[in-house]
XYZ file of C-alpha atoms in Angstrom:
673
model
C 33.501 -71.565 -104.326
C 32.983 -74.447 -101.950
C 35.477 -73.378 -99.175
C 33.066 -70.521 -97.743
C 30.513 -73.289 -97.433
C 33.015 -75.513 -95.546
C 33.851 -72.671 -93.281
C 30.055 -72.246 -92.288
C 29.602 -75.985 -91.789
C 32.581 -76.126 -89.502
C 31.548 -73.106 -87.440
C 28.031 -74.768 -87.001
C 29.585 -78.099 -86.199
C 31.768 -76.538 -83.422
C 28.749 -74.696 -81.914
C 26.662 -77.925 -82.028
C 29.502 -79.798 -80.269
C 29.449 -77.427 -77.385
C 25.671 -77.396 -77.199
C 25.190 -81.041 -77.411
C 28.128 -82.372 -75.585
C 29.609 -79.448 -73.564
C 32.935 -79.704 -75.636
C 34.941 -76.544 -75.495
C 36.263 -75.487 -79.044
C 39.878 -76.098 -77.826
C 39.008 -79.747 -76.952
C 37.229 -80.482 -80.266
C 38.578 -82.819 -83.009
C 39.526 -81.323 -86.305
C 36.507 -81.091 -88.577
C 37.224 -83.245 -91.754
C 34.950 -82.665 -94.723
C 34.591 -85.377 -97.330
C 32.882 -85.876 -100.653
C 30.291 -88.708 -100.472
C 30.745 -91.520 -102.996
C 27.090 -91.241 -104.197
C 24.880 -88.131 -104.798
C 22.148 -89.909 -102.632
C 24.435 -89.602 -99.610
C 24.550 -85.865 -99.762
C 26.925 -83.183 -100.974
C 29.236 -83.166 -98.019
C 29.875 -85.784 -95.403
C 31.408 -85.425 -92.067
C 32.991 -88.292 -90.002
C 33.239 -86.221 -86.863
C 31.079 -88.681 -84.868
C 33.813 -91.476 -85.315
C 36.413 -89.071 -83.818
C 34.159 -88.692 -80.614
C 33.048 -92.235 -80.089
C 35.748 -93.360 -77.777
C 35.783 -90.037 -75.846
C 31.980 -89.913 -75.396
C 31.545 -93.597 -75.126
C 28.743 -93.462 -77.542
C 28.085 -95.217 -80.932
C 28.845 -92.889 -83.748
C 25.311 -93.302 -85.144
C 23.866 -91.939 -81.755
C 26.445 -89.144 -81.675
C 25.567 -88.205 -85.309
C 21.851 -88.212 -84.509
C 22.272 -85.910 -81.494
C 24.470 -83.477 -83.486
C 21.904 -83.475 -86.420
C 19.204 -81.947 -84.138
C 21.571 -78.878 -83.377
C 22.336 -78.377 -87.051
C 19.515 -76.342 -88.373
C 19.452 -72.916 -90.180
C 22.817 -73.075 -91.856
C 22.918 -70.752 -94.733
C 23.198 -72.473 -97.957
C 22.316 -75.872 -96.547
C 18.888 -77.446 -97.234
C 19.104 -80.337 -94.594
C 21.392 -82.444 -92.456
C 20.932 -86.167 -92.065
C 22.502 -88.693 -89.720
C 23.437 -91.703 -91.690
C 23.184 -95.221 -90.030
C 26.783 -95.670 -90.337
C 27.555 -92.542 -88.233
C 28.325 -89.912 -90.951
C 26.673 -86.523 -90.922
C 25.501 -85.980 -94.514
C 24.848 -82.286 -95.591
C 22.500 -81.515 -98.561
C 23.019 -78.200 -100.032
C 20.200 -75.805 -101.412
C 20.967 -76.312 -104.876
C 19.293 -73.372 -106.726
C 20.576 -70.859 -104.140
C 24.089 -72.261 -104.421
C 24.006 -72.000 -108.247
C 22.560 -68.470 -108.292
C 25.113 -67.331 -105.577
C 27.993 -68.879 -107.688
C 26.906 -67.231 -110.831
C 26.807 -63.736 -109.016
C 30.203 -64.231 -107.507
C 32.999 -63.100 -109.962
C 35.816 -63.182 -107.597
C 38.866 -65.096 -108.799
C 39.824 -66.097 -105.272
C 39.849 -64.893 -101.798
C 41.936 -62.131 -100.143
C 44.559 -63.044 -97.693
C 46.620 -59.785 -97.101
C 47.422 -60.669 -93.498
C 49.533 -63.485 -94.716
C 52.367 -61.169 -95.761
C 54.629 -61.186 -98.723
C 55.539 -64.645 -100.368
C 58.778 -64.838 -102.409
C 58.855 -67.483 -105.091
C 62.160 -67.854 -106.854
C 62.105 -69.940 -109.993
C 63.773 -70.575 -113.434
C 67.272 -69.449 -112.365
C 68.935 -70.705 -115.531
C 72.620 -70.212 -115.759
C 73.347 -67.432 -118.239
C 75.655 -69.354 -120.333
C 73.549 -70.981 -123.038
C 69.936 -71.430 -124.363
C 67.274 -72.761 -122.172
C 66.255 -76.443 -122.447
C 63.396 -78.570 -121.552
C 64.374 -79.127 -118.031
C 64.247 -75.342 -117.535
C 60.668 -75.303 -118.818
C 59.585 -77.686 -116.199
C 61.103 -75.375 -113.393
C 59.520 -72.249 -114.756
C 56.156 -73.956 -115.337
C 56.065 -75.309 -111.897
C 57.150 -72.020 -110.390
C 54.887 -69.931 -112.465
C 51.964 -72.125 -111.597
C 52.729 -71.979 -107.761
C 52.737 -68.235 -108.088
C 49.400 -68.221 -109.964
C 47.876 -70.495 -107.262
C 49.120 -68.309 -104.337
C 47.865 -65.192 -106.072
C 44.450 -66.917 -106.512
C 44.491 -67.395 -102.777
C 44.876 -63.654 -102.299
C 48.564 -63.942 -101.251
C 50.973 -61.046 -102.119
C 53.696 -62.749 -104.215
C 57.045 -61.466 -105.460
C 58.533 -63.448 -108.311
C 62.281 -63.572 -108.401
C 64.726 -65.137 -110.961
C 68.208 -65.642 -109.668
C 70.933 -64.945 -112.203
C 74.175 -66.682 -111.439
C 76.413 -64.467 -113.438
C 79.607 -65.216 -111.440
C 79.532 -69.157 -111.522
C 81.530 -71.760 -113.198
C 79.090 -72.126 -116.136
C 79.742 -68.367 -117.208
C 83.297 -68.745 -116.498
C 83.432 -71.720 -118.801
C 81.878 -69.762 -121.715
C 84.449 -67.057 -121.181
C 87.136 -69.654 -121.353
C 85.689 -70.851 -124.621
C 85.637 -67.382 -126.067
C 89.233 -66.466 -125.107
C 91.250 -69.461 -124.753
C 89.639 -71.674 -127.473
C 88.375 -69.095 -129.996
C 90.688 -66.327 -129.291
C 88.065 -63.634 -129.149
C 88.380 -60.322 -127.175
C 85.516 -58.280 -125.661
C 84.777 -56.348 -128.947
C 84.485 -59.562 -130.841
C 82.164 -61.157 -128.505
C 80.056 -58.075 -128.386
C 79.924 -58.088 -132.266
C 78.881 -61.669 -132.031
C 76.128 -61.048 -129.325
C 74.644 -58.268 -131.196
C 74.633 -59.735 -134.607
C 71.148 -60.230 -136.126
C 72.477 -63.275 -137.943
C 73.474 -65.181 -134.705
C 71.406 -66.898 -132.076
C 73.754 -65.999 -129.425
C 72.202 -68.489 -126.733
C 72.560 -71.160 -129.323
C 76.150 -70.257 -130.162
C 77.059 -70.322 -126.479
C 75.192 -73.772 -126.127
C 77.679 -75.396 -128.574
C 80.604 -73.397 -127.130
C 79.895 -74.622 -123.714
C 79.991 -78.352 -124.844
C 83.332 -77.609 -126.702
C 84.868 -76.270 -123.402
C 83.786 -79.398 -121.474
C 85.746 -81.574 -124.059
C 88.695 -79.254 -123.856
C 89.012 -79.606 -120.142
C 88.737 -83.329 -120.461
C 91.595 -83.376 -122.829
C 93.987 -81.644 -120.155
C 93.021 -81.203 -116.516
C 95.534 -78.476 -116.117
C 93.424 -76.190 -118.135
C 90.982 -76.060 -115.219
C 93.285 -73.389 -113.802
C 92.022 -71.103 -116.553
C 88.580 -71.513 -115.296
C 89.733 -70.539 -111.757
C 91.302 -67.381 -113.207
C 88.008 -66.564 -114.992
C 86.051 -67.124 -111.793
C 88.247 -64.758 -109.863
C 87.709 -62.165 -112.497
C 84.018 -62.501 -112.414
C 83.923 -62.265 -108.562
C 86.234 -59.204 -108.626
C 83.873 -57.497 -111.190
C 86.393 -55.384 -113.053
C 88.602 -55.797 -116.053
C 87.902 -57.029 -119.638
C 87.136 -60.598 -118.514
C 84.536 -59.362 -115.958
C 83.083 -56.951 -118.630
C 82.870 -59.860 -121.110
C 81.138 -62.013 -118.494
C 78.514 -59.201 -117.900
C 77.972 -58.791 -121.611
C 77.338 -62.634 -121.954
C 75.136 -62.846 -118.982
C 73.029 -59.923 -120.112
C 72.490 -61.073 -123.592
C 71.858 -64.607 -122.602
C 69.247 -63.549 -119.950
C 67.478 -61.544 -122.506
C 67.259 -64.617 -124.639
C 65.830 -66.552 -121.700
C 63.216 -63.921 -120.952
C 62.094 -64.098 -124.648
C 61.747 -67.943 -124.234
C 59.902 -67.661 -121.085
C 57.481 -65.186 -122.401
C 56.445 -67.604 -125.027
C 55.544 -69.897 -122.061
C 53.483 -67.029 -120.450
C 55.983 -66.854 -117.674
C 56.996 -63.470 -115.997
C 58.914 -62.101 -113.201
C 59.196 -59.133 -110.931
C 62.928 -59.005 -109.955
C 66.095 -60.342 -111.594
C 68.466 -60.930 -108.774
C 72.117 -60.866 -110.021
C 74.657 -62.946 -108.005
C 77.464 -60.459 -108.844
C 75.675 -57.784 -106.976
C 75.427 -60.009 -103.907
C 79.280 -60.180 -103.977
C 79.829 -56.588 -104.951
C 77.553 -55.151 -102.366
C 79.252 -57.323 -99.644
C 76.071 -59.384 -98.876
C 78.214 -62.516 -98.711
C 80.712 -60.667 -96.562
C 78.059 -59.525 -94.193
C 76.519 -63.079 -93.900
C 79.964 -64.644 -93.626
C 80.846 -62.600 -90.601
C 77.523 -63.427 -89.011
C 78.061 -67.054 -89.693
C 81.621 -67.035 -88.151
C 80.355 -65.286 -85.096
C 77.811 -67.930 -84.461
C 80.398 -70.510 -85.295
C 78.117 -71.994 -88.106
C 81.268 -72.305 -90.183
C 84.877 -72.938 -89.428
C 88.254 -73.036 -91.169
C 89.392 -76.537 -91.938
C 93.004 -76.944 -91.108
C 93.705 -80.429 -92.415
C 92.865 -82.960 -94.978
C 91.750 -82.315 -98.532
C 89.441 -79.517 -97.372
C 92.405 -77.808 -95.720
C 92.055 -73.940 -96.073
C 88.378 -74.025 -96.971
C 85.647 -72.590 -94.791
C 83.133 -75.297 -94.222
C 79.709 -75.928 -92.675
C 79.263 -79.026 -90.491
C 76.464 -81.207 -91.950
C 73.725 -81.779 -89.464
C 71.539 -83.991 -91.623
C 71.655 -87.806 -91.654
C 72.052 -87.803 -95.435
C 75.420 -86.417 -96.519
C 74.912 -86.963 -100.265
C 75.377 -83.823 -102.158
C 76.318 -83.042 -105.752
C 79.534 -81.124 -105.676
C 79.760 -77.983 -107.409
C 82.375 -77.810 -110.219
C 85.564 -76.442 -108.613
C 84.843 -77.649 -105.089
C 87.124 -80.299 -103.474
C 86.774 -83.552 -105.442
C 85.798 -85.736 -102.490
C 83.337 -83.235 -100.956
C 80.291 -85.334 -101.556
C 81.752 -87.967 -99.258
C 82.427 -85.451 -96.529
C 80.504 -84.447 -93.419
C 81.362 -80.891 -94.304
C 80.045 -78.589 -96.940
C 82.532 -76.076 -98.498
C 81.298 -72.611 -98.337
C 84.528 -70.661 -99.255
C 87.134 -72.640 -101.171
C 90.840 -72.588 -100.332
C 91.487 -70.215 -103.082
C 89.104 -67.717 -101.554
C 86.102 -68.039 -104.141
C 82.717 -68.630 -102.697
C 80.655 -71.709 -103.503
C 77.136 -71.084 -104.667
C 75.748 -72.294 -101.519
C 77.596 -69.455 -99.753
C 76.011 -66.771 -102.093
C 72.638 -68.464 -101.688
C 72.805 -68.149 -97.899
C 73.341 -64.516 -98.198
C 70.524 -64.221 -100.569
C 68.089 -66.188 -98.423
C 68.987 -64.022 -95.482
C 68.219 -60.929 -97.604
C 64.839 -62.376 -98.742
C 63.675 -62.443 -95.263
C 65.113 -58.906 -94.384
C 67.676 -60.311 -92.024
C 70.841 -59.120 -93.730
C 70.781 -55.480 -92.749
C 71.610 -54.588 -96.372
C 69.643 -53.975 -99.543
C 70.417 -53.905 -103.263
C 70.258 -50.982 -105.495
C 67.813 -51.564 -108.442
C 67.488 -50.630 -112.106
C 64.805 -51.176 -114.764
C 65.929 -54.074 -116.760
C 62.859 -54.047 -119.170
C 60.224 -51.282 -119.122
C 57.555 -53.559 -120.615
C 54.895 -50.922 -121.337
C 54.786 -49.387 -117.922
C 55.072 -52.459 -115.783
C 58.907 -52.732 -115.531
C 61.023 -55.838 -114.816
C 63.436 -54.884 -112.176
C 66.980 -56.092 -111.629
C 69.330 -55.647 -108.817
C 72.250 -53.278 -109.281
C 75.606 -52.482 -107.672
C 75.415 -48.974 -108.597
C 73.488 -46.664 -106.263
C 72.898 -44.163 -109.014
C 70.592 -46.585 -110.828
C 68.170 -46.504 -107.746
C 67.678 -42.794 -108.133
C 64.559 -42.056 -110.147
C 64.974 -39.532 -112.792
C 61.329 -39.306 -113.905
C 61.042 -42.967 -114.150
C 59.224 -45.329 -111.714
C 60.574 -45.876 -108.289
C 61.516 -49.443 -107.270
C 58.948 -51.222 -105.189
C 60.177 -52.648 -101.720
C 61.759 -55.909 -102.709
C 62.508 -58.569 -100.207
C 61.381 -58.831 -96.602
C 59.114 -61.805 -97.148
C 57.331 -63.854 -94.385
C 57.693 -67.121 -96.560
C 60.039 -68.133 -99.342
C 59.722 -70.868 -102.001
C 62.819 -71.810 -103.869
C 61.897 -73.843 -107.008
C 64.941 -75.849 -107.932
C 65.444 -79.547 -108.819
C 65.647 -82.419 -106.240
C 69.543 -82.874 -106.831
C 69.917 -79.543 -104.845
C 67.803 -80.732 -101.907
C 70.744 -81.072 -99.656
C 72.104 -77.645 -100.463
C 68.623 -76.173 -99.926
C 68.653 -77.885 -96.408
C 71.768 -76.043 -95.663
C 69.975 -72.682 -96.194
C 67.495 -73.769 -93.496
C 70.437 -74.866 -91.230
C 72.212 -71.691 -91.590
C 69.033 -69.721 -90.719
C 68.349 -71.933 -87.670
C 71.927 -71.724 -86.429
C 71.613 -67.914 -86.614
C 68.513 -68.111 -84.289
C 65.972 -67.395 -87.125
C 63.880 -70.443 -86.410
C 60.610 -68.863 -87.882
C 62.359 -68.095 -91.218
C 63.899 -71.535 -91.347
C 60.515 -73.103 -91.031
C 59.188 -70.639 -93.634
C 61.930 -71.629 -96.045
C 60.500 -74.212 -98.597
C 62.467 -76.004 -101.208
C 59.962 -76.914 -104.074
C 61.915 -79.851 -105.399
C 61.132 -81.732 -108.706
C 62.633 -84.427 -110.794
C 64.400 -84.185 -114.229
C 62.844 -84.086 -117.715
C 63.894 -86.606 -120.325
C 62.553 -87.358 -123.723
C 60.675 -90.284 -124.906
C 62.356 -92.375 -127.560
C 59.992 -91.346 -130.235
C 60.415 -87.598 -129.520
C 64.165 -88.064 -129.353
C 64.217 -89.579 -132.817
C 61.832 -86.879 -134.199
C 64.251 -84.187 -132.912
C 67.257 -85.842 -134.690
C 68.765 -88.107 -132.093
C 70.143 -91.390 -133.219
C 70.655 -94.807 -131.393
C 68.183 -93.774 -128.690
C 67.698 -97.436 -127.518
C 71.226 -98.344 -126.736
C 71.091 -97.020 -123.101
C 68.350 -99.656 -122.343
C 66.292 -96.984 -120.456
C 62.725 -96.096 -121.161
C 63.663 -92.611 -121.829
C 66.432 -90.507 -123.338
C 68.470 -88.441 -120.844
C 69.840 -85.077 -121.910
C 72.874 -83.059 -120.716
C 73.436 -79.448 -121.386
C 77.175 -79.761 -120.516
C 77.569 -82.410 -123.097
C 75.444 -80.414 -125.584
C 72.961 -83.225 -125.595
C 69.399 -81.718 -125.192
C 66.309 -80.046 -126.506
C 66.625 -76.365 -126.688
C 63.297 -74.923 -125.243
C 62.652 -72.640 -128.406
C 63.262 -75.643 -130.692
C 60.744 -77.690 -128.785
C 58.143 -74.961 -129.007
C 58.767 -74.332 -132.584
C 58.184 -78.025 -133.363
C 55.056 -78.197 -131.282
C 53.650 -74.920 -132.861
C 54.275 -76.210 -136.302
C 52.636 -79.543 -135.538
C 49.589 -77.901 -133.953
C 49.318 -75.331 -136.883
C 49.017 -78.220 -139.357
C 46.347 -79.803 -137.209
C 44.457 -76.468 -136.838
C 44.598 -75.813 -140.468
C 43.178 -79.220 -141.335
C 40.140 -78.505 -139.056
C 39.591 -74.767 -139.936
C 40.587 -74.212 -143.474
C 38.780 -70.742 -143.380
C 41.071 -69.341 -140.605
C 43.628 -66.587 -141.602
C 47.258 -67.399 -141.413
C 47.715 -65.009 -138.425
C 44.710 -66.580 -136.492
C 45.886 -69.992 -137.350
C 49.307 -69.190 -135.887
C 47.952 -67.534 -132.712
C 45.704 -70.675 -132.191
C 48.618 -73.063 -132.678
C 50.768 -71.172 -130.258
C 48.026 -71.236 -127.554
C 47.550 -74.978 -128.102
C 51.402 -75.731 -128.035
C 52.058 -73.783 -124.890
C 49.023 -75.420 -123.288
C 50.324 -78.730 -124.363
C 53.822 -78.278 -122.814
C 52.615 -76.652 -119.609
C 49.842 -79.263 -118.831
C 52.238 -82.007 -119.692
C 54.877 -80.665 -117.254
C 52.241 -80.154 -114.468
C 50.134 -83.291 -114.749
C 52.851 -85.542 -113.433
C 53.763 -85.541 -109.635
C 56.853 -83.339 -109.139
C 58.661 -86.407 -107.759
C 58.304 -88.343 -111.027
C 60.943 -88.321 -113.876
C 59.125 -87.133 -116.985
C 59.701 -88.526 -120.500
C 58.414 -85.809 -122.668
C 56.433 -86.928 -125.716
C 55.484 -84.389 -128.439
C 52.581 -86.583 -129.834
C 51.111 -87.409 -126.394
C 51.297 -83.734 -125.239
C 49.563 -82.534 -128.386
C 46.768 -85.041 -128.585
C 43.151 -83.671 -128.495
C 42.084 -86.742 -126.670
C 43.109 -87.970 -123.162
C 44.702 -86.182 -120.340
C 46.273 -83.296 -122.361
C 46.071 -79.546 -122.391
C 44.441 -79.443 -125.955
C 41.696 -81.722 -124.524
C 40.869 -79.362 -121.719
C 41.073 -76.319 -124.147
C 38.638 -78.137 -126.312
C 36.147 -78.523 -123.490
C 36.237 -74.710 -122.896
C 36.016 -73.957 -126.658
C 32.824 -76.262 -126.844
C 31.283 -74.315 -123.894
C 32.081 -71.071 -125.556
C 30.436 -72.263 -128.844
C 27.318 -73.419 -126.926
C 26.956 -69.968 -125.325
C 27.640 -68.055 -128.664
C 24.915 -70.061 -130.284
C 22.481 -69.181 -127.648
C 23.275 -65.618 -127.779
C 22.997 -65.543 -131.605
C 19.988 -67.722 -131.931
C 17.853 -66.899 -128.793
C 19.400 -63.453 -127.983
C 20.381 -64.876 -124.589
C 23.503 -63.346 -123.176
C 25.079 -64.929 -120.021
C 23.449 -62.223 -117.890
C 20.065 -62.965 -119.517
C 20.478 -66.661 -118.765
C 21.280 -65.867 -115.120
C 18.382 -63.502 -114.772
C 15.903 -65.918 -116.271
C 16.695 -68.887 -114.161
C 16.041 -66.834 -110.917
C 12.381 -67.031 -111.795
C 12.196 -70.664 -113.164
C 11.015 -73.888 -111.487
C 13.867 -75.552 -109.797
C 12.925 -79.084 -110.701
C 15.522 -79.519 -113.555
C 18.210 -79.088 -110.877
C 16.517 -80.976 -108.009
C 14.591 -83.787 -109.233
C 15.578 -86.916 -111.002
C 18.806 -88.458 -112.442
C 19.386 -85.686 -115.048
C 19.040 -83.072 -112.201
C 21.552 -84.983 -110.110
C 24.081 -85.111 -112.973
C 23.587 -81.423 -113.666
C 24.105 -80.562 -109.972
C 27.003 -82.932 -109.616
C 28.734 -80.996 -112.585
C 28.137 -77.585 -110.890
C 29.341 -78.868 -107.525
C 32.611 -80.178 -108.959
C 33.301 -76.917 -110.781
C 32.856 -75.113 -107.439
C 35.630 -77.180 -105.868
C 38.408 -75.077 -107.495
C 39.253 -73.217 -104.559
C 39.439 -76.455 -102.399
C 41.674 -77.995 -104.963
C 43.990 -74.935 -105.025
C 44.208 -75.041 -101.286
C 45.232 -78.757 -101.271
C 47.655 -78.224 -104.108
C 49.397 -75.457 -102.177
C 49.262 -77.119 -98.787
C 50.779 -80.364 -100.141
C 52.997 -78.609 -102.836
C 51.574 -80.884 -105.313
C 50.515 -78.910 -108.407
C 49.547 -81.990 -110.336
C 46.260 -82.220 -108.256
C 45.030 -79.106 -110.151
C 45.851 -80.668 -113.411
C 43.954 -83.952 -112.330
C 41.039 -81.826 -111.299
C 40.652 -79.871 -114.366
C 40.966 -83.049 -116.482
C 38.204 -84.548 -114.406
C 36.070 -81.574 -114.749
C 36.426 -81.376 -118.543
C 35.503 -85.206 -118.748
C 32.458 -84.454 -116.649
C 31.411 -81.603 -118.862
C 31.914 -83.420 -122.024
C 29.873 -86.389 -120.716
C 27.035 -84.105 -119.641
C 27.074 -82.293 -123.042
C 26.644 -85.643 -124.826
C 23.897 -86.962 -122.482
C 21.819 -83.693 -121.970
C 20.730 -81.510 -124.777
C 21.067 -77.922 -124.531
C 20.698 -76.223 -128.033
C 18.186 -78.849 -129.053
C 16.245 -79.107 -125.798
C 12.705 -77.734 -126.449
C 11.742 -77.321 -122.911
C 12.714 -73.895 -121.682
C 13.420 -74.685 -117.981
C 15.853 -77.650 -118.554
C 17.567 -75.628 -121.312
C 18.109 -72.519 -119.340
C 19.282 -74.305 -116.092
C 21.771 -76.330 -118.270
C 22.718 -73.173 -119.941
C 23.418 -71.607 -116.579
C 25.591 -74.533 -115.634
C 27.596 -74.105 -118.806
C 28.198 -70.446 -117.846
C 29.444 -71.497 -114.325
C 31.517 -74.501 -115.488
C 33.066 -72.598 -118.361
C 34.162 -69.835 -115.944
C 35.777 -72.237 -113.520
C 37.430 -74.355 -116.302
C 38.955 -71.232 -117.707
C 40.194 -70.251 -114.284
C 41.699 -73.594 -113.877
C 43.486 -73.457 -117.181
C 44.564 -69.885 -116.404
C 46.140 -71.049 -113.079
C 48.220 -73.543 -115.198
C 49.209 -70.805 -117.666
C 46.943 -72.263 -120.540
C 45.178 -69.707 -122.781
C 41.959 -70.553 -124.529
C 42.070 -70.190 -128.383
C 38.811 -69.060 -130.077
C 38.822 -72.137 -132.356
C 40.365 -75.699 -132.182
């Protein structure tokens, strides 16, 4: 890892600035560390002399020269040179660095002092099957969790279940008003082995949308269903709980295929029934953060004044029709029902431990001893009867809410509510991780059965769950796995059917996850099956193939020369260092190792900037560098022992870091490709 080296260099620079120029650490500029454009210019470059030139009234070259005389004896640094242009160039001790990295098997650093971080992601409405847009949310959220844990942070992963919202109410309207089903009939349907319940509800949800459009008066039935859900009792509420439970279980199976996991399912109904919202509402009224509107179209609604300069907001179904043009956001509708932003405010207060209340908890899925927990209204479910006790959920020091960019304004209201209540630290620690939508390429849309994809004139095909237009996540994964399986079979005819399937699944999931990560989160994605699955170019399978190649090299060395990874490491300790330090081949070998050591630096940049695509770009660049190295420098066919073993040692290290980088993106490595 390169960051510990950066830390040592910064510490010595700060000491040198005091010794050379009498600068107190508080008066020193920030120490920026850059990567030189050419290996001849060193391994690290510092422009600190430019920052001090005006203050010290000296040329950067002179400042750099004076500093260089004080920069000796730095652990891991071979020498420091002052460049004619004023840069300070640091040359690392190559062999010592490689050996130290090979001996360091830590997956990241420890940062327990940072406190707990809550990351909430996925949050699919429990009314239909998951679609490709949900996969982007879950993939980005899960990758953020992995990066934070790599940094040593304690992370709690939550999945918010909106079981009292309009989407669930609409499905209930479909079952009762359109299909005439009662609770028993819906239960039988949900539990039938012959029915994909989430798929069934997908189609039903689209029918309800058309049914409303035919007669707007029917929206009153939705309102009645919403009231029943929020009240939490009666057959309609029981049906809603059944639908939400079964759909969530479908979603969890889908996300498990994507290697996505959670610690806690937070059910919105519990927020209402445990009076979280009531408590938060009273606090907001006391601080005059909300008020009752007495005139206009929002008359009778409790609203929050909008402080932002950008009032555009996507209105929630059931809100006042003109709310998006208002300077006020409805928190409680005139009919007494709470909008989802109101419930989100209460939940955000709870995440930081500010509400003075807590949920009850139940085991939703035992999962072989590591239970998935869910909130509960019933206090009896929190009493352990020989089972595990619930961990202490909530009370975070930082919260990341992963939700698409259309909800940016509503997320800003959460920060506003915290700030108004005097919780400025918590407001600052509330982060909306926003991202743009996922569409389909025209080729993929046609492959998935869409017709007339070109009529919109757009370079992609938009999808809409409400209209029933979209790609179900499981259908997409099935198609990708089938395509990958054909490719794996054509390359590895000797593989068993089970191994071929496992390999295809690993390739397909890696293809999807890498495709969804590699683009900037602010970019609309047009997902393309063929592009994602390609073994060439910037794809998940290309990265997997690089690691499989490294595995094969090490396996052949072990089989042919009886050289295990540990044996390789022990042997290079006693070898001449020339293959790592002298000549162009040595520079390429060293450059590959140094690039692999930058993973911790890249992770820090990704988390700091909330741009996970930098990890994907880094991993792709590292795979390219490894493949180029493999083709230019022989390993298995190299007859000279010293170059062969130093190169093999580099393969050991680079393979480890590439595997870690892929794991951070949720990509497994198959045994064959």
